[in-house]
Amino acid sequence: MQILSVNKKKYTFILFVLHSLISLHLAALFLSPVGLAQAVDNRLYRADLLLQLGIRQHQTAQFAAALESLQEALQLYQQKNNAVGEANTLGILGEIYFTLGQYGQTIKHYQQQRTLFHMLGDREGEAQALEDLSNTYIYQGDIKQAKILHDLAQKIRKEIGTPQGEAAFLGNIGLAYESHEQFPQAIELYQQQLAITQKNYDTAAIDNSLNKLVQVYQSQGKYPQLIELYQQQLAIAQQNKDAVSVADLLSQLAAAYKTQGQYQLAIKIYQQQLLVTRNIKDSLGEMKSLSNLGDIYCQSGEYEQALEVYKQQLAIARNQGKQLQIGTVFNHIGLTLLKARKLSEAEKTLLNATNVWEKIRSKVGSNSINYTQDQAATYQIWQQLLIAQNQPEAALEMAERGKSWSIAQLLGMRLSSEPVWAAAKTAPREINPPTIAQIRQIAKQQNATLIEYSIIPDEGLYVWVVQPSGQVKFRRIDIKSQHTIYPVSSLANVVANVGESMGIKGKTEAAAKVNIEIKPLLQLYQLLIKPIADLLPKETANRLIFIPQQELSLVPFPALVDIFGKYLIEKYTIVTVPAIQVLALTHKQQRRFSRDNALVVGNPSMPRIPLFIGQPPQPLPTLVNAEREALEVAELLKTKPLIANLATKKTVLQQLNKAKTVHLGTYGIIDGIKRQGIPGAIALAPSDSDGGVLSAAEILDLKLKTTLFVISATETGKSQISSDGISGLSLSLISAGVPSVIIPLWSSPEVPTASFMTEFYNQLNQTHDKAQALRQAMLKTKEQYPNPRDWAGFMLIGEGK
């Protein structure tokens, strides 16, 4: 659970100290050069500014930027042996890591802060650090350690005579209730805490209590109560003449009114926020205020006012040379012009946005993630513009261009003027989106129906169906107005519910056996398949190639079911690719081998990996069934498997280059963590020379001659599966020379994968068609195990034949 609150008491004090220090530094600027050199230390002055900036960035949920600012401030304070600045910075870093749910990092920073406060003799600071540690341990479920730390803090406060201990304890227990979604109990405790702080006239503590109540009301969507609390906090900030907090609270108050549909009131408050940011000469805050104001003008249909506000924002960004902000503002202007039906002006603006991303890329390269989302938004608006101009085929080209950018940034490639996926004997490092003529050619070459989805905010889904003849059909699916048997809150929520519905996450095994919940699978069928059903082939077993996007990459298409209970895999053979252009490469990579060498791995001695950023490495669970699977598959493929500690990363890499078929009975790690710059990895046995994790970045540098690469398991118990992880791992293998990759979206806890995989390889020996063999293995397994979690998790990515 992400906590978006901030410790206002801590921030109020730190900001007061910083304002005083900065004022002294500024006064020193008027001294003589000698006096200036003695009075001003540029590093210390910069550290103070960075700490203040980091606090504001945290308060406005700019977490990555806040971490960058604060880590630089911490280094500068450490260089100058400024323990006070270092302690304050460590505390705010702890707050941010707590907000991000990275409790290991949180504890580390709070412990360092406590040590410094103890050294400085700041007993109140030490008590607060202990309370923060106690709170963190509560969230980790270690109530015993939390109580020990809380008691230490209480002892210190009792010795120094401060009355805040009881309030702090109530707040921590309230947080514990909130973490278990026991909201009424949490609210009652927070209200008790507020009463104590109000009795002691501690304005900072009052604001902190109010902030906890804001947090819990926000999580429940109780906006009237939320608005009342924001107004109380705003009154405190105004009384304290804390302009930074006033601006932040005005923004939150306006956003709450906006959510309630009270646009004019929200506009009025955003205008007040704009004046505050201008008065304190906060250019970043001013740009954010203008962005908020422009967004709500656009949302309420006041396009001219929106354009005027965005132009002001653009002028500031240009004046400061901030290319990322310039590109973002062009996106806003382009979308507003599109909504105002000024299509030619919108086109010029989007060209300007595209040029900005080109300029940024030329400086920072394709691996930068700073502008990925904003750049993707540009291509989404382009698609909307082209559809508005009745150019669906051009819009498909633009959708593929957007995917090219995503692939290039994900893998560190570059866009090229060469043909699609600049094919070479080495792994490609250049990628170019296909033209509509090339897309038609690919559909004919595959003799398949291509289905490309594009998620467009506020518009729903764009879908292109490219038939084997090369004919292109376009449909727009409005998710909100789509008629389904079960109501749909959002597409992302339906996808997220699939795992729980099949007993992969969130249900006991016994419950999963008894009840196969098909609700999300039926919803997805009605949202994704039914609107285009008339465009799909009528003959059973014809090939469908899905090109999903974002969360749709996590959809188990074979398991989608219609109202008659018939699964999609019963009607069609199914393949998935991240982009149409990938099919051009995988088709070229199909080759004949004179030898049938195979590499088979089963249940390697598992490495230790962090399952989330900031967490310590944990050993992956063993895959006992994978040993039997490896023995049976190895017998079919006429090779000797590598089991347990024999399946080291070093040994596997030595044998990969010689293998036509690779079957790994181990985990494909498809979370979003970037190991060596690219998400995705494979778990192998560690050795003295390495940790056993084969990263997607390392795979990308290989030159493989493998025609089929199968990974039979993935860790779904604790880690977070990511569409980037799937794309990173599969595209790295494809780029290294593999035309066909099979990866599971989940691992079935019940069915021995050995029976599924032996059926797959037996079918492959008969049909020599990977997609058909996978389909038959699914249908055969389904006869004995009807729950789709036991057969529908495998994705064939790339070439199906």
PDB file of N, CA, C and O in Angstrom, residues 397-443:
ATOM      1  N   GLU A 397       0.130   2.897 -38.595  1.00  0.00           N
ATOM      2  CA  GLU A 397       1.566   3.156 -38.757  1.00  0.00           C
ATOM      3  C   GLU A 397       2.110   3.935 -37.561  1.00  0.00           C
ATOM      4  O   GLU A 397       3.204   3.649 -37.065  1.00  0.00           O
ATOM      5  N   MET A 398       1.332   4.920 -37.089  1.00  0.00           N
ATOM      6  CA  MET A 398       1.773   5.724 -35.957  1.00  0.00           C
ATOM      7  C   MET A 398       1.801   4.891 -34.678  1.00  0.00           C
ATOM      8  O   MET A 398       2.694   5.055 -33.841  1.00  0.00           O
ATOM      9  N   ALA A 399       0.833   3.985 -34.514  1.00  0.00           N
ATOM     10  CA  ALA A 399       0.843   3.099 -33.344  1.00  0.00           C
ATOM     11  C   ALA A 399       2.097   2.230 -33.344  1.00  0.00           C
ATOM     12  O   ALA A 399       2.742   2.037 -32.302  1.00  0.00           O
ATOM     13  N   GLU A 400       2.471   1.732 -34.519  1.00  0.00           N
ATOM     14  CA  GLU A 400       3.692   0.938 -34.631  1.00  0.00           C
ATOM     15  C   GLU A 400       4.935   1.783 -34.391  1.00  0.00           C
ATOM     16  O   GLU A 400       5.919   1.314 -33.834  1.00  0.00           O
ATOM     17  N   ARG A 401       4.874   3.031 -34.802  1.00  0.00           N
ATOM     18  CA  ARG A 401       6.015   3.928 -34.552  1.00  0.00           C
ATOM     19  C   ARG A 401       6.193   4.137 -33.039  1.00  0.00           C
ATOM     20  O   ARG A 401       7.312   4.141 -32.522  1.00  0.00           O
ATOM     21  N   GLY A 402       5.066   4.298 -32.354  1.00  0.00           N
ATOM     22  CA  GLY A 402       5.138   4.413 -30.902  1.00  0.00           C
ATOM     23  C   GLY A 402       5.730   3.170 -30.262  1.00  0.00           C
ATOM     24  O   GLY A 402       6.518   3.248 -29.325  1.00  0.00           O
ATOM     25  N   LYS A 403       5.365   2.004 -30.777  1.00  0.00           N
ATOM     26  CA  LYS A 403       5.932   0.755 -30.256  1.00  0.00           C
ATOM     27  C   LYS A 403       7.432   0.672 -30.563  1.00  0.00           C
ATOM     28  O   LYS A 403       8.209   0.126 -29.768  1.00  0.00           O
ATOM     29  N   SER A 404       7.839   1.204 -31.718  1.00  0.00           N
ATOM     30  CA  SER A 404       9.269   1.229 -32.057  1.00  0.00           C
ATOM     31  C   SER A 404      10.049   2.004 -31.019  1.00  0.00           C
ATOM     32  O   SER A 404      11.122   1.589 -30.567  1.00  0.00           O
ATOM     33  N   TRP A 405       9.517   3.164 -30.653  1.00  0.00           N
ATOM     34  CA  TRP A 405      10.169   3.975 -29.625  1.00  0.00           C
ATOM     35  C   TRP A 405      10.244   3.213 -28.310  1.00  0.00           C
ATOM     36  O   TRP A 405      11.278   3.223 -27.626  1.00  0.00           O
ATOM     37  N   SER A 406       9.159   2.552 -27.942  1.00  0.00           N
ATOM     38  CA  SER A 406       9.136   1.820 -26.674  1.00  0.00           C
ATOM     39  C   SER A 406      10.180   0.705 -26.678  1.00  0.00           C
ATOM     40  O   SER A 406      10.906   0.513 -25.696  1.00  0.00           O
ATOM     41  N   ILE A 407      10.258  -0.033 -27.793  1.00  0.00           N
ATOM     42  CA  ILE A 407      11.230  -1.116 -27.898  1.00  0.00           C
ATOM     43  C   ILE A 407      12.649  -0.570 -27.864  1.00  0.00           C
ATOM     44  O   ILE A 407      13.527  -1.102 -27.178  1.00  0.00           O
ATOM     45  N   ALA A 408      12.873   0.515 -28.604  1.00  0.00           N
ATOM     46  CA  ALA A 408      14.205   1.115 -28.650  1.00  0.00           C
ATOM     47  C   ALA A 408      14.653   1.547 -27.263  1.00  0.00           C
ATOM     48  O   ALA A 408      15.797   1.312 -26.853  1.00  0.00           O
ATOM     49  N   GLN A 409      13.760   2.183 -26.516  1.00  0.00           N
ATOM     50  CA  GLN A 409      14.120   2.637 -25.175  1.00  0.00           C
ATOM     51  C   GLN A 409      14.272   1.473 -24.210  1.00  0.00           C
ATOM     52  O   GLN A 409      15.141   1.494 -23.336  1.00  0.00           O
ATOM     53  N   LEU A 410      13.449   0.456 -24.364  1.00  0.00           N
ATOM     54  CA  LEU A 410      13.516  -0.697 -23.479  1.00  0.00           C
ATOM     55  C   LEU A 410      14.837  -1.445 -23.642  1.00  0.00           C
ATOM     56  O   LEU A 410      15.460  -1.860 -22.667  1.00  0.00           O
ATOM     57  N   LEU A 411      15.292  -1.591 -24.876  1.00  0.00           N
ATOM     58  CA  LEU A 411      16.472  -2.397 -25.165  1.00  0.00           C
ATOM     59  C   LEU A 411      17.721  -1.587 -25.458  1.00  0.00           C
ATOM     60  O   LEU A 411      18.785  -2.158 -25.729  1.00  0.00           O
ATOM     61  N   GLY A 412      17.612  -0.249 -25.446  1.00  0.00           N
ATOM     62  CA  GLY A 412      18.786   0.559 -25.736  1.00  0.00           C
ATOM     63  C   GLY A 412      19.171   0.535 -27.195  1.00  0.00           C
ATOM     64  O   GLY A 412      20.336   0.740 -27.550  1.00  0.00           O
ATOM     65  N   MET A 413      18.192   0.272 -28.089  1.00  0.00           N
ATOM     66  CA  MET A 413      18.455   0.316 -29.527  1.00  0.00           C
ATOM     67  C   MET A 413      18.311   1.743 -30.027  1.00  0.00           C
ATOM     68  O   MET A 413      18.090   2.678 -29.272  1.00  0.00           O
ATOM     69  N   ARG A 414      18.407   1.905 -31.316  1.00  0.00           N
ATOM     70  CA  ARG A 414      18.185   3.220 -31.904  1.00  0.00           C
ATOM     71  C   ARG A 414      17.317   3.074 -33.141  1.00  0.00           C
ATOM     72  O   ARG A 414      17.322   2.031 -33.796  1.00  0.00           O
ATOM     73  N   LEU A 415      16.579   4.115 -33.460  1.00  0.00           N
ATOM     74  CA  LEU A 415      15.753   4.081 -34.659  1.00  0.00           C
ATOM     75  C   LEU A 415      16.628   4.278 -35.884  1.00  0.00           C
ATOM     76  O   LEU A 415      17.627   4.976 -35.862  1.00  0.00           O
ATOM     77  N   SER A 416      16.230   3.671 -36.982  1.00  0.00           N
ATOM     78  CA  SER A 416      17.070   3.656 -38.172  1.00  0.00           C
ATOM     79  C   SER A 416      16.251   3.949 -39.417  1.00  0.00           C
ATOM     80  O   SER A 416      15.043   3.799 -39.436  1.00  0.00           O
ATOM     81  N   SER A 417      16.937   4.362 -40.459  1.00  0.00           N
ATOM     82  CA  SER A 417      16.274   4.532 -41.749  1.00  0.00           C
ATOM     83  C   SER A 417      16.380   3.258 -42.580  1.00  0.00           C
ATOM     84  O   SER A 417      15.919   3.196 -43.707  1.00  0.00           O
ATOM     85  N   GLU A 418      17.010   2.237 -42.000  1.00  0.00           N
ATOM     86  CA  GLU A 418      17.152   0.951 -42.689  1.00  0.00           C
ATOM     87  C   GLU A 418      15.811   0.218 -42.700  1.00  0.00           C
ATOM     88  O   GLU A 418      14.870   0.611 -42.029  1.00  0.00           O
ATOM     89  N   PRO A 419      15.719  -0.895 -43.442  1.00  0.00           N
ATOM     90  CA  PRO A 419      14.480  -1.672 -43.421  1.00  0.00           C
ATOM     91  C   PRO A 419      14.151  -2.137 -42.005  1.00  0.00           C
ATOM     92  O   PRO A 419      14.967  -2.056 -41.100  1.00  0.00           O
ATOM     93  N   VAL A 420      12.938  -2.694 -41.843  1.00  0.00           N
ATOM     94  CA  VAL A 420      12.446  -3.100 -40.539  1.00  0.00           C
ATOM     95  C   VAL A 420      13.459  -3.988 -39.823  1.00  0.00           C
ATOM     96  O   VAL A 420      13.954  -4.949 -40.380  1.00  0.00           O
ATOM     97  N   TRP A 421      13.747  -3.663 -38.580  1.00  0.00           N
ATOM     98  CA  TRP A 421      14.678  -4.415 -37.748  1.00  0.00           C
ATOM     99  C   TRP A 421      15.962  -4.718 -38.520  1.00  0.00           C
ATOM    100  O   TRP A 421      16.295  -5.856 -38.778  1.00  0.00           O
ATOM    101  N   ALA A 422      16.670  -3.679 -38.877  1.00  0.00           N
ATOM    102  CA  ALA A 422      17.919  -3.783 -39.637  1.00  0.00           C
ATOM    103  C   ALA A 422      18.570  -5.147 -39.452  1.00  0.00           C
ATOM    104  O   ALA A 422      19.361  -5.368 -38.553  1.00  0.00           O
ATOM    105  N   ALA A 423      18.166  -6.099 -40.264  1.00  0.00           N
ATOM    106  CA  ALA A 423      18.587  -7.487 -40.073  1.00  0.00           C
ATOM    107  C   ALA A 423      20.055  -7.655 -40.401  1.00  0.00           C
ATOM    108  O   ALA A 423      20.569  -7.134 -41.379  1.00  0.00           O
ATOM    109  N   ALA A 424      20.734  -8.381 -39.545  1.00  0.00           N
ATOM    110  CA  ALA A 424      22.153  -8.640 -39.756  1.00  0.00           C
ATOM    111  C   ALA A 424      22.476  -9.972 -39.096  1.00  0.00           C
ATOM    112  O   ALA A 424      21.639 -10.581 -38.438  1.00  0.00           O
ATOM    113  N   LYS A 425      23.691 -10.418 -39.269  1.00  0.00           N
ATOM    114  CA  LYS A 425      24.089 -11.679 -38.646  1.00  0.00           C
ATOM    115  C   LYS A 425      24.246 -11.500 -37.140  1.00  0.00           C
ATOM    116  O   LYS A 425      24.127 -12.438 -36.366  1.00  0.00           O
ATOM    117  N   THR A 426      24.538 -10.279 -36.725  1.00  0.00           N
ATOM    118  CA  THR A 426      24.629 -10.001 -35.295  1.00  0.00           C
ATOM    119  C   THR A 426      23.280  -9.523 -34.797  1.00  0.00           C
ATOM    120  O   THR A 426      22.387  -9.231 -35.578  1.00  0.00           O
ATOM    121  N   ALA A 427      23.152  -9.433 -33.488  1.00  0.00           N
ATOM    122  CA  ALA A 427      21.890  -8.955 -32.902  1.00  0.00           C
ATOM    123  C   ALA A 427      21.632  -7.529 -33.358  1.00  0.00           C
ATOM    124  O   ALA A 427      22.529  -6.701 -33.353  1.00  0.00           O
ATOM    125  N   PRO A 428      20.421  -7.206 -33.788  1.00  0.00           N
ATOM    126  CA  PRO A 428      20.124  -5.884 -34.313  1.00  0.00           C
ATOM    127  C   PRO A 428      20.200  -4.818 -33.227  1.00  0.00           C
ATOM    128  O   PRO A 428      19.866  -5.065 -32.085  1.00  0.00           O
ATOM    129  N   ARG A 429      20.664  -3.648 -33.580  1.00  0.00           N
ATOM    130  CA  ARG A 429      20.687  -2.531 -32.654  1.00  0.00           C
ATOM    131  C   ARG A 429      19.916  -1.358 -33.231  1.00  0.00           C
ATOM    132  O   ARG A 429      19.951  -0.278 -32.702  1.00  0.00           O
ATOM    133  N   GLU A 430      19.254  -1.578 -34.345  1.00  0.00           N
ATOM    134  CA  GLU A 430      18.465  -0.527 -34.964  1.00  0.00           C
ATOM    135  C   GLU A 430      17.077  -1.071 -35.272  1.00  0.00           C
ATOM    136  O   GLU A 430      16.910  -2.235 -35.598  1.00  0.00           O
ATOM    137  N   ILE A 431      16.109  -0.208 -35.173  1.00  0.00           N
ATOM    138  CA  ILE A 431      14.738  -0.633 -35.412  1.00  0.00           C
ATOM    139  C   ILE A 431      13.997   0.487 -36.124  1.00  0.00           C
ATOM    140  O   ILE A 431      14.220   1.663 -35.856  1.00  0.00           O
ATOM    141  N   ASN A 432      13.154   0.097 -37.049  1.00  0.00           N
ATOM    142  CA  ASN A 432      12.407   1.095 -37.799  1.00  0.00           C
ATOM    143  C   ASN A 432      10.976   0.592 -37.974  1.00  0.00           C
ATOM    144  O   ASN A 432      10.761  -0.569 -38.308  1.00  0.00           O
ATOM    145  N   PRO A 433       9.982   1.429 -37.719  1.00  0.00           N
ATOM    146  CA  PRO A 433       8.593   0.974 -37.823  1.00  0.00           C
ATOM    147  C   PRO A 433       8.197   0.675 -39.255  1.00  0.00           C
ATOM    148  O   PRO A 433       8.702   1.296 -40.202  1.00  0.00           O
ATOM    149  N   PRO A 434       7.268  -0.275 -39.457  1.00  0.00           N
ATOM    150  CA  PRO A 434       6.876  -0.650 -40.818  1.00  0.00           C
ATOM    151  C   PRO A 434       5.864   0.322 -41.412  1.00  0.00           C
ATOM    152  O   PRO A 434       5.101   0.982 -40.696  1.00  0.00           O
ATOM    153  N   THR A 435       5.854   0.398 -42.726  1.00  0.00           N
ATOM    154  CA  THR A 435       4.815   1.135 -43.443  1.00  0.00           C
ATOM    155  C   THR A 435       3.573   0.259 -43.542  1.00  0.00           C
ATOM    156  O   THR A 435       3.610  -0.946 -43.250  1.00  0.00           O
ATOM    157  N   ILE A 436       2.471   0.827 -43.979  1.00  0.00           N
ATOM    158  CA  ILE A 436       1.240   0.048 -44.111  1.00  0.00           C
ATOM    159  C   ILE A 436       1.415  -1.056 -45.157  1.00  0.00           C
ATOM    160  O   ILE A 436       0.876  -2.165 -45.003  1.00  0.00           O
ATOM    161  N   ALA A 437       2.219  -0.792 -46.179  1.00  0.00           N
ATOM    162  CA  ALA A 437       2.483  -1.815 -47.200  1.00  0.00           C
ATOM    163  C   ALA A 437       3.240  -2.991 -46.587  1.00  0.00           C
ATOM    164  O   ALA A 437       2.954  -4.165 -46.886  1.00  0.00           O
ATOM    165  N   GLN A 438       4.208  -2.693 -45.724  1.00  0.00           N
ATOM    166  CA  GLN A 438       4.962  -3.767 -45.072  1.00  0.00           C
ATOM    167  C   GLN A 438       4.078  -4.538 -44.092  1.00  0.00           C
ATOM    168  O   GLN A 438       4.221  -5.759 -43.949  1.00  0.00           O
ATOM    169  N   ILE A 439       3.160  -3.847 -43.443  1.00  0.00           N
ATOM    170  CA  ILE A 439       2.235  -4.514 -42.514  1.00  0.00           C
ATOM    171  C   ILE A 439       1.356  -5.505 -43.279  1.00  0.00           C
ATOM    172  O   ILE A 439       1.140  -6.643 -42.843  1.00  0.00           O
ATOM    173  N   ARG A 440       0.852  -5.084 -44.450  1.00  0.00           N
ATOM    174  CA  ARG A 440       0.048  -5.997 -45.276  1.00  0.00           C
ATOM    175  C   ARG A 440       0.870  -7.222 -45.681  1.00  0.00           C
ATOM    176  O   ARG A 440       0.396  -8.360 -45.651  1.00  0.00           O
ATOM    177  N   GLN A 441       2.121  -6.962 -46.049  1.00  0.00           N
ATOM    178  CA  GLN A 441       2.999  -8.047 -46.485  1.00  0.00           C
ATOM    179  C   GLN A 441       3.243  -9.037 -45.338  1.00  0.00           C
ATOM    180  O   GLN A 441       3.255 -10.262 -45.550  1.00  0.00           O
ATOM    181  N   ILE A 442       3.413  -8.530 -44.131  1.00  0.00           N
ATOM    182  CA  ILE A 442       3.657  -9.387 -42.971  1.00  0.00           C
ATOM    183  C   ILE A 442       2.441 -10.267 -42.692  1.00  0.00           C
ATOM    184  O   ILE A 442       2.570 -11.461 -42.406  1.00  0.00           O
ATOM    185  N   ALA A 443       1.230  -9.686 -42.790  1.00  0.00           N
ATOM    186  CA  ALA A 443       0.005 -10.472 -42.571  1.00  0.00           C
ATOM    187  C   ALA A 443      -0.105 -11.603 -43.589  1.00  0.00           C
ATOM    188  O   ALA A 443      -0.477 -12.732 -43.249  1.00  0.00           O
TER     189      ALA A 443
END
